[in-house]
Structures are given as C-alpha cells and as structure tokens.
PDB file of C-alpha atoms in Angstrom:
ATOM      1  CA  UNK A   4    -248.397-159.874-171.833  1.00  0.00           C
ATOM      2  CA  UNK A   5    -248.162-158.964-168.172  1.00  0.00           C
ATOM      3  CA  UNK A   6    -244.929-156.961-168.321  1.00  0.00           C
ATOM      4  CA  UNK A   7    -244.440-153.249-167.675  1.00  0.00           C
ATOM      5  CA  UNK A   8    -246.039-151.162-170.397  1.00  0.00           C
ATOM      6  CA  UNK A   9    -245.105-147.586-171.301  1.00  0.00           C
ATOM      7  CA  UNK A  10    -246.566-145.165-173.787  1.00  0.00           C
ATOM      8  CA  UNK A  11    -245.987-143.340-175.914  1.00  0.00           C
ATOM      9  CA  UNK A  12    -242.774-145.051-176.962  1.00  0.00           C
ATOM     10  CA  UNK A  13    -241.554-141.962-178.750  1.00  0.00           C
ATOM     11  CA  UNK A  14    -242.443-138.317-178.322  1.00  0.00           C
ATOM     12  CA  UNK A  15    -241.065-135.371-180.244  1.00  0.00           C
ATOM     13  CA  UNK A  16    -242.040-131.970-178.954  1.00  0.00           C
ATOM     14  CA  UNK A  17    -241.044-128.354-179.203  1.00  0.00           C
ATOM     15  CA  UNK A  18    -239.343-126.554-176.360  1.00  0.00           C
ATOM     16  CA  UNK A  19    -241.860-125.097-173.950  1.00  0.00           C
ATOM     17  CA  UNK A  20    -244.563-127.702-174.534  1.00  0.00           C
ATOM     18  CA  UNK A  21    -245.860-130.078-171.879  1.00  0.00           C
ATOM     19  CA  UNK A  22    -245.591-133.836-172.253  1.00  0.00           C
ATOM     20  CA  UNK A  23    -247.056-136.741-170.297  1.00  0.00           C
ATOM     21  CA  UNK A  24    -245.913-140.345-170.159  1.00  0.00           C
ATOM     22  CA  UNK A  25    -247.891-143.271-168.830  1.00  0.00           C
ATOM     23  CA  UNK A  26    -246.682-146.456-167.184  1.00  0.00           C
ATOM     24  CA  UNK A  27    -248.685-149.593-166.403  1.00  0.00           C
ATOM     25  CA  UNK A  28    -246.703-151.793-164.006  1.00  0.00           C
ATOM     26  CA  UNK A  29    -246.926-155.517-163.479  1.00  0.00           C
ATOM     27  CA  UNK A  30    -250.287-155.905-161.791  1.00  0.00           C
ATOM     28  CA  UNK A  31    -249.212-157.442-158.479  1.00  0.00           C
ATOM     29  CA  UNK A  32    -246.280-155.059-157.966  1.00  0.00           C
ATOM     30  CA  UNK A  33    -246.709-152.417-155.279  1.00  0.00           C
ATOM     31  CA  UNK A  34    -243.619-150.389-156.177  1.00  0.00           C
ATOM     32  CA  UNK A  35    -243.317-148.205-159.287  1.00  0.00           C
ATOM     33  CA  UNK A  36    -240.177-146.287-160.244  1.00  0.00           C
ATOM     34  CA  UNK A  37    -239.312-143.638-162.806  1.00  0.00           C
ATOM     35  CA  UNK A  38    -235.766-143.337-164.120  1.00  0.00           C
ATOM     36  CA  UNK A  39    -234.225-141.181-166.805  1.00  0.00           C
ATOM     37  CA  UNK A  40    -231.405-142.359-169.032  1.00  0.00           C
ATOM     38  CA  UNK A  41    -229.257-140.348-171.412  1.00  0.00           C
ATOM     39  CA  UNK A  42    -226.802-141.708-173.941  1.00  0.00           C
ATOM     40  CA  UNK A  43    -223.792-143.348-172.335  1.00  0.00           C
ATOM     41  CA  UNK A  44    -225.168-143.131-168.807  1.00  0.00           C
ATOM     42  CA  UNK A  45    -226.901-145.531-166.485  1.00  0.00           C
ATOM     43  CA  UNK A  46    -230.511-144.998-165.431  1.00  0.00           C
ATOM     44  CA  UNK A  47    -230.853-142.009-163.085  1.00  0.00           C
ATOM     45  CA  UNK A  48    -233.484-142.240-160.355  1.00  0.00           C
ATOM     46  CA  UNK A  49    -236.320-139.713-160.541  1.00  0.00           C
ATOM     47  CA  UNK A  50    -239.040-140.856-158.158  1.00  0.00           C
ATOM     48  CA  UNK A  51    -240.889-143.867-156.837  1.00  0.00           C
ATOM     49  CA  UNK A  52    -244.254-144.881-155.425  1.00  0.00           C
ATOM     50  CA  UNK A  53    -245.342-147.536-153.024  1.00  0.00           C
ATOM     51  CA  UNK A  54    -248.961-148.125-153.914  1.00  0.00           C
ATOM     52  CA  UNK A  55    -250.339-144.591-154.368  1.00  0.00           C
ATOM     53  CA  UNK A  56    -247.844-142.857-152.063  1.00  0.00           C
ATOM     54  CA  UNK A  57    -244.892-141.035-153.596  1.00  0.00           C
ATOM     55  CA  UNK A  58    -242.117-141.905-151.144  1.00  0.00           C
ATOM     56  CA  UNK A  59    -239.080-140.281-152.667  1.00  0.00           C
ATOM     57  CA  UNK A  60    -238.268-137.712-155.289  1.00  0.00           C
ATOM     58  CA  UNK A  61    -234.755-137.011-156.550  1.00  0.00           C
ATOM     59  CA  UNK A  62    -233.268-133.721-155.358  1.00  0.00           C
ATOM     60  CA  UNK A  63    -232.072-133.211-158.894  1.00  0.00           C
ATOM     61  CA  UNK A  64    -235.619-133.242-160.193  1.00  0.00           C
ATOM     62  CA  UNK A  65    -236.864-129.883-161.362  1.00  0.00           C
ATOM     63  CA  UNK A  66    -240.285-128.702-160.179  1.00  0.00           C
ATOM     64  CA  UNK A  67    -241.317-128.894-163.835  1.00  0.00           C
ATOM     65  CA  UNK A  68    -241.542-132.652-163.314  1.00  0.00           C
ATOM     66  CA  UNK A  69    -244.502-134.199-161.555  1.00  0.00           C
ATOM     67  CA  UNK A  70    -245.599-137.779-161.166  1.00  0.00           C
ATOM     68  CA  UNK A  71    -248.776-139.394-159.930  1.00  0.00           C
ATOM     69  CA  UNK A  72    -250.083-142.840-159.203  1.00  0.00           C
ATOM     70  CA  UNK A  73    -253.640-142.027-158.195  1.00  0.00           C
ATOM     71  CA  UNK A  74    -255.050-145.475-157.540  1.00  0.00           C
ATOM     72  CA  UNK A  75    -251.859-147.367-156.931  1.00  0.00           C
ATOM     73  CA  UNK A  76    -251.976-148.898-160.387  1.00  0.00           C
ATOM     74  CA  UNK A  77    -250.760-146.944-163.429  1.00  0.00           C
ATOM     75  CA  UNK A  78    -248.586-143.850-163.128  1.00  0.00           C
ATOM     76  CA  UNK A  79    -248.085-140.707-165.157  1.00  0.00           C
ATOM     77  CA  UNK A  80    -244.994-138.531-165.445  1.00  0.00           C
ATOM     78  CA  UNK A  81    -245.582-134.995-166.677  1.00  0.00           C
ATOM     79  CA  UNK A  82    -242.897-132.584-167.784  1.00  0.00           C
ATOM     80  CA  UNK A  83    -244.009-128.979-168.067  1.00  0.00           C
ATOM     81  CA  UNK A  84    -242.309-126.334-170.224  1.00  0.00           C
ATOM     82  CA  UNK A  85    -239.923-128.842-171.733  1.00  0.00           C
ATOM     83  CA  UNK A  86    -236.310-127.907-172.342  1.00  0.00           C
ATOM     84  CA  UNK A  87    -233.789-129.456-174.699  1.00  0.00           C
ATOM     85  CA  UNK A  88    -231.971-130.916-171.704  1.00  0.00           C
ATOM     86  CA  UNK A  89    -235.050-133.017-170.967  1.00  0.00           C
ATOM     87  CA  UNK A  90    -234.357-135.112-174.052  1.00  0.00           C
ATOM     88  CA  UNK A  91    -233.775-138.625-172.751  1.00  0.00           C
ATOM     89  CA  UNK A  92    -235.246-142.081-172.378  1.00  0.00           C
ATOM     90  CA  UNK A  93    -237.741-142.211-169.523  1.00  0.00           C
ATOM     91  CA  UNK A  94    -237.856-145.665-168.013  1.00  0.00           C
ATOM     92  CA  UNK A  95    -240.540-147.036-165.751  1.00  0.00           C
ATOM     93  CA  UNK A  96    -239.952-150.076-163.590  1.00  0.00           C
ATOM     94  CA  UNK A  97    -241.928-152.002-161.012  1.00  0.00           C
ATOM     95  CA  UNK A  98    -241.122-154.386-158.205  1.00  0.00           C
ATOM     96  CA  UNK A  99    -242.679-156.200-155.293  1.00  0.00           C
ATOM     97  CA  UNK A 100    -241.401-155.018-151.902  1.00  0.00           C
ATOM     98  CA  UNK A 101    -240.771-156.610-149.448  1.00  0.00           C
ATOM     99  CA  UNK A 102    -241.612-159.801-151.329  1.00  0.00           C
ATOM    100  CA  UNK A 103    -239.125-161.011-153.928  1.00  0.00           C
ATOM    101  CA  UNK A 104    -235.515-160.072-154.499  1.00  0.00           C
ATOM    102  CA  UNK A 105    -236.093-156.408-155.142  1.00  0.00           C
ATOM    103  CA  UNK A 106    -235.416-156.857-158.829  1.00  0.00           C
ATOM    104  CA  UNK A 107    -236.780-154.050-160.974  1.00  0.00           C
ATOM    105  CA  UNK A 108    -238.722-155.034-164.074  1.00  0.00           C
ATOM    106  CA  UNK A 109    -238.375-152.357-166.712  1.00  0.00           C
ATOM    107  CA  UNK A 110    -240.715-151.243-169.448  1.00  0.00           C
ATOM    108  CA  UNK A 111    -239.451-150.488-172.942  1.00  0.00           C
ATOM    109  CA  UNK A 112    -239.147-146.802-172.146  1.00  0.00           C
ATOM    110  CA  UNK A 113    -240.490-143.576-173.580  1.00  0.00           C
ATOM    111  CA  UNK A 114    -237.997-141.630-175.650  1.00  0.00           C
ATOM    112  CA  UNK A 115    -238.423-137.869-175.513  1.00  0.00           C
ATOM    113  CA  UNK A 116    -236.875-135.506-178.050  1.00  0.00           C
ATOM    114  CA  UNK A 117    -237.232-131.794-177.385  1.00  0.00           C
ATOM    115  CA  UNK A 118    -236.530-129.609-180.415  1.00  0.00           C
TER     116      UNK A 118
ATOM    117  CA  UNK B  12    -217.672-139.887-155.058  1.00  0.00           C
ATOM    118  CA  UNK B  13    -220.407-141.504-157.079  1.00  0.00           C
ATOM    119  CA  UNK B  14    -222.597-143.978-155.234  1.00  0.00           C
ATOM    120  CA  UNK B  15    -221.934-146.700-157.794  1.00  0.00           C
ATOM    121  CA  UNK B  16    -218.938-146.684-160.112  1.00  0.00           C
ATOM    122  CA  UNK B  17    -218.110-149.111-162.870  1.00  0.00           C
ATOM    123  CA  UNK B  18    -214.820-149.645-164.654  1.00  0.00           C
ATOM    124  CA  UNK B  19    -214.529-147.379-167.610  1.00  0.00           C
ATOM    125  CA  UNK B  20    -214.998-148.963-170.982  1.00  0.00           C
ATOM    126  CA  UNK B  21    -215.484-149.843-173.556  1.00  0.00           C
ATOM    127  CA  UNK B  22    -214.249-153.379-172.996  1.00  0.00           C
ATOM    128  CA  UNK B  23    -213.405-155.492-176.004  1.00  0.00           C
ATOM    129  CA  UNK B  24    -212.714-159.215-175.777  1.00  0.00           C
ATOM    130  CA  UNK B  25    -212.371-161.970-178.377  1.00  0.00           C
ATOM    131  CA  UNK B  26    -215.026-164.627-178.702  1.00  0.00           C
ATOM    132  CA  UNK B  27    -214.489-167.407-176.200  1.00  0.00           C
ATOM    133  CA  UNK B  28    -212.559-165.257-173.727  1.00  0.00           C
ATOM    134  CA  UNK B  29    -213.531-164.236-170.201  1.00  0.00           C
ATOM    135  CA  UNK B  30    -214.961-160.754-169.799  1.00  0.00           C
ATOM    136  CA  UNK B  31    -214.525-159.136-166.385  1.00  0.00           C
ATOM    137  CA  UNK B  32    -216.748-156.260-165.317  1.00  0.00           C
ATOM    138  CA  UNK B  33    -216.188-154.406-162.063  1.00  0.00           C
ATOM    139  CA  UNK B  34    -218.209-152.183-159.799  1.00  0.00           C
ATOM    140  CA  UNK B  35    -217.606-150.366-156.511  1.00  0.00           C
ATOM    141  CA  UNK B  36    -220.189-148.767-154.243  1.00  0.00           C
ATOM    142  CA  UNK B  37    -220.045-146.230-151.452  1.00  0.00           C
ATOM    143  CA  UNK B  38    -222.921-147.192-149.115  1.00  0.00           C
ATOM    144  CA  UNK B  39    -221.652-149.809-146.659  1.00  0.00           C
ATOM    145  CA  UNK B  40    -225.234-150.575-145.655  1.00  0.00           C
ATOM    146  CA  UNK B  41    -226.136-151.868-149.116  1.00  0.00           C
ATOM    147  CA  UNK B  42    -227.175-155.483-149.039  1.00  0.00           C
ATOM    148  CA  UNK B  43    -228.148-156.593-152.521  1.00  0.00           C
ATOM    149  CA  UNK B  44    -226.436-156.091-155.832  1.00  0.00           C
ATOM    150  CA  UNK B  45    -227.719-156.568-159.339  1.00  0.00           C
ATOM    151  CA  UNK B  46    -226.239-156.901-162.798  1.00  0.00           C
ATOM    152  CA  UNK B  47    -228.394-155.824-165.710  1.00  0.00           C
ATOM    153  CA  UNK B  48    -227.687-156.133-169.407  1.00  0.00           C
ATOM    154  CA  UNK B  49    -228.915-153.494-171.817  1.00  0.00           C
ATOM    155  CA  UNK B  50    -228.820-153.896-175.566  1.00  0.00           C
ATOM    156  CA  UNK B  51    -228.688-150.734-177.636  1.00  0.00           C
ATOM    157  CA  UNK B  52    -232.098-149.080-177.760  1.00  0.00           C
ATOM    158  CA  UNK B  53    -233.622-151.581-175.333  1.00  0.00           C
ATOM    159  CA  UNK B  54    -234.446-151.506-171.646  1.00  0.00           C
ATOM    160  CA  UNK B  55    -232.286-153.159-168.965  1.00  0.00           C
ATOM    161  CA  UNK B  56    -232.862-156.822-168.197  1.00  0.00           C
ATOM    162  CA  UNK B  57    -231.648-158.656-165.113  1.00  0.00           C
ATOM    163  CA  UNK B  58    -228.770-161.106-165.439  1.00  0.00           C
ATOM    164  CA  UNK B  59    -228.014-161.886-161.819  1.00  0.00           C
ATOM    165  CA  UNK B  60    -228.292-160.643-158.272  1.00  0.00           C
ATOM    166  CA  UNK B  61    -226.079-161.399-155.291  1.00  0.00           C
ATOM    167  CA  UNK B  62    -226.319-160.570-151.609  1.00  0.00           C
ATOM    168  CA  UNK B  63    -223.795-162.865-149.883  1.00  0.00           C
ATOM    169  CA  UNK B  64    -220.037-162.499-149.916  1.00  0.00           C
ATOM    170  CA  UNK B  65    -218.360-164.849-152.355  1.00  0.00           C
ATOM    171  CA  UNK B  66    -219.286-166.165-155.763  1.00  0.00           C
ATOM    172  CA  UNK B  67    -222.613-166.952-157.363  1.00  0.00           C
ATOM    173  CA  UNK B  68    -222.679-168.826-160.635  1.00  0.00           C
ATOM    174  CA  UNK B  69    -225.414-169.049-163.245  1.00  0.00           C
ATOM    175  CA  UNK B  70    -224.398-170.705-166.477  1.00  0.00           C
ATOM    176  CA  UNK B  71    -221.628-168.683-168.099  1.00  0.00           C
ATOM    177  CA  UNK B  72    -222.068-165.840-165.611  1.00  0.00           C
ATOM    178  CA  UNK B  73    -220.428-165.529-162.194  1.00  0.00           C
ATOM    179  CA  UNK B  74    -221.082-162.662-159.823  1.00  0.00           C
ATOM    180  CA  UNK B  75    -218.567-161.978-157.073  1.00  0.00           C
ATOM    181  CA  UNK B  76    -219.180-159.866-153.983  1.00  0.00           C
ATOM    182  CA  UNK B  77    -216.751-158.517-151.396  1.00  0.00           C
ATOM    183  CA  UNK B  78    -218.602-156.330-148.927  1.00  0.00           C
ATOM    184  CA  UNK B  79    -215.464-155.436-146.963  1.00  0.00           C
ATOM    185  CA  UNK B  80    -213.961-153.938-150.099  1.00  0.00           C
ATOM    186  CA  UNK B  81    -217.365-152.670-151.330  1.00  0.00           C
ATOM    187  CA  UNK B  82    -216.738-154.380-154.614  1.00  0.00           C
ATOM    188  CA  UNK B  83    -218.866-156.487-156.910  1.00  0.00           C
ATOM    189  CA  UNK B  84    -217.913-158.006-160.231  1.00  0.00           C
ATOM    190  CA  UNK B  85    -219.377-160.000-163.083  1.00  0.00           C
ATOM    191  CA  UNK B  86    -217.420-162.578-165.051  1.00  0.00           C
ATOM    192  CA  UNK B  87    -218.689-163.829-168.378  1.00  0.00           C
ATOM    193  CA  UNK B  88    -217.023-167.044-169.498  1.00  0.00           C
ATOM    194  CA  UNK B  89    -216.862-168.205-173.110  1.00  0.00           C
ATOM    195  CA  UNK B  90    -217.967-164.757-174.287  1.00  0.00           C
ATOM    196  CA  UNK B  91    -220.182-164.715-177.359  1.00  0.00           C
ATOM    197  CA  UNK B  92    -220.887-161.894-179.827  1.00  0.00           C
ATOM    198  CA  UNK B  93    -224.457-161.914-178.493  1.00  0.00           C
ATOM    199  CA  UNK B  94    -223.050-160.792-175.118  1.00  0.00           C
ATOM    200  CA  UNK B  95    -222.110-157.449-176.688  1.00  0.00           C
ATOM    201  CA  UNK B  96    -224.133-154.918-174.718  1.00  0.00           C
ATOM    202  CA  UNK B  97    -223.920-152.387-171.900  1.00  0.00           C
ATOM    203  CA  UNK B  98    -223.689-153.968-168.449  1.00  0.00           C
ATOM    204  CA  UNK B  99    -225.160-152.044-165.554  1.00  0.00           C
ATOM    205  CA  UNK B 100    -224.308-152.585-161.914  1.00  0.00           C
ATOM    206  CA  UNK B 101    -227.051-151.637-159.458  1.00  0.00           C
ATOM    207  CA  UNK B 102    -227.089-151.412-155.668  1.00  0.00           C
ATOM    208  CA  UNK B 103    -230.215-151.813-153.565  1.00  0.00           C
ATOM    209  CA  UNK B 104    -230.662-149.356-150.715  1.00  0.00           C
ATOM    210  CA  UNK B 105    -231.198-151.028-147.373  1.00  0.00           C
ATOM    211  CA  UNK B 106    -233.063-148.559-145.198  1.00  0.00           C
ATOM    212  CA  UNK B 107    -235.124-145.433-144.733  1.00  0.00           C
ATOM    213  CA  UNK B 108    -237.378-144.036-147.422  1.00  0.00           C
ATOM    214  CA  UNK B 109    -234.902-145.254-150.034  1.00  0.00           C
ATOM    215  CA  UNK B 110    -235.396-148.890-149.025  1.00  0.00           C
ATOM    216  CA  UNK B 111    -235.626-151.039-152.121  1.00  0.00           C
ATOM    217  CA  UNK B 112    -234.521-148.316-154.527  1.00  0.00           C
ATOM    218  CA  UNK B 113    -231.785-149.308-156.975  1.00  0.00           C
ATOM    219  CA  UNK B 114    -228.953-146.930-157.812  1.00  0.00           C
ATOM    220  CA  UNK B 115    -227.174-147.690-161.063  1.00  0.00           C
ATOM    221  CA  UNK B 116    -223.629-147.207-162.232  1.00  0.00           C
ATOM    222  CA  UNK B 117    -222.874-145.554-165.527  1.00  0.00           C
ATOM    223  CA  UNK B 118    -222.522-148.877-167.317  1.00  0.00           C
ATOM    224  CA  UNK B 119    -219.686-150.629-169.126  1.00  0.00           C
ATOM    225  CA  UNK B 120    -219.950-151.278-172.843  1.00  0.00           C
ATOM    226  CA  UNK B 121    -218.775-154.767-173.752  1.00  0.00           C
ATOM    227  CA  UNK B 122    -217.930-155.784-177.299  1.00  0.00           C
ATOM    228  CA  UNK B 123    -217.180-159.420-178.101  1.00  0.00           C
ATOM    229  CA  UNK B 124    -215.526-159.720-181.489  1.00  0.00           C
ATOM    230  CA  UNK B 125    -215.423-162.946-183.520  1.00  0.00           C
TER     231      UNK B 125
END
C-alpha cells in the first residue's frame, strides 16, 4: 500500500503528558500537511511542509505544538503538556505541488483523547 | 466571515432524489475547488475538483462553479443510502506561502433515506 500512513491510530493520554504522532506520506509527494478535526467541524489547517521546509504554521497553533520533517520524508507532530481541548482527530495529508491537481491525499488519522 | 462556508445541515433527501450542497468562499484569488466525502470515523476522500466556471460532471456527481458569485456547489443525482456522509468543500489558495494549501468548510451532513 502506497497511501498516507499515520500512527498511532488512537492515543489516550492524561492531561499534561506529551504525545507524538507520525505520518508517512505518499513517497513521491513533496508536500505534507497536518490538519486537526473535531466533531462536527471540517479539517482545520495546522501546518505544512514542502520537502523538509516548514512553510506555514497556523496562527491559532499553540507553541505547545511542534512539527518536523527532517529528511523531507516522514513527519512528526508533537504536542507538549496536553490539554483536554487538544482532543481531536489529527489528519495528515500529502500532495504533489506544482504537479497534479493539488488534491490532498489523507491518511486515516490519529485520534487523540486527553483525559 | 469564514473563508469557506457551507450550507448548514443536516440535509435529508429520499433515495433517488437530487441532493444539492452549497459552498461560498471569501478569497477571490482562489482558483481550484474540491469536494471531499467523509464517512463517519473515516478520513476525507476526494469526489471531484473544479477550476473553470460552469459545470463539471462525473457520473452521478456534478460540480458547479461561479467565480463571480464566489460560489461552488455539488449536485448528487439519484441519491443512494451509500451517499450518506459529510461533504466537505475545500478551496485551494493561489499564491504566497499558502499556495496549494486547502481550506475546508465545516461540512454538510447528508442523509439519504430509503
């Protein structure tokens, strides 16, 4: 399977703990995006990378959130000192820019529950 | 004003009817528009994209774009119960550091009842 892969799929943690999610994009895609989705809402943009460069980060994103894509392949999203409001589905997507239509291919998501 | 707004749902239609989903966007520079379908507990999957004014048809789905009115819609003909899902409208940013980024609407829940 050459789709976008995310893990872990589910994470339950206590408030104040740190969590890390990993995303492996489609191999030939140079763009990698992180979105967050809560119940009843559309995906909310967090950040994106072109190759290893982080080009944009949402102004709404707390400094407790950090993302990396060290070699332009997989990416990690770390949330420090988790809060209950961080509970959400974290979606990773990849695309090929400027080639292709700009369609985002999503992974299955990582669901975070903060107790 | 939200960047991308979708008609409030949920929308319920009988099987075989036409479902109409609407979306407006605020950035006049946007050039490409996407409709994604998301089943409960699953990730979004692309249905269609459109970038030219007018209609684009793909099977039972028709996307319509009116850039002057900053409006995009999705029609689903002969709706089936398997079409029951959340439909997400997304707008692709055209320039600057946001080039290529998609901004999503809040989604419209569609239920097709037998």
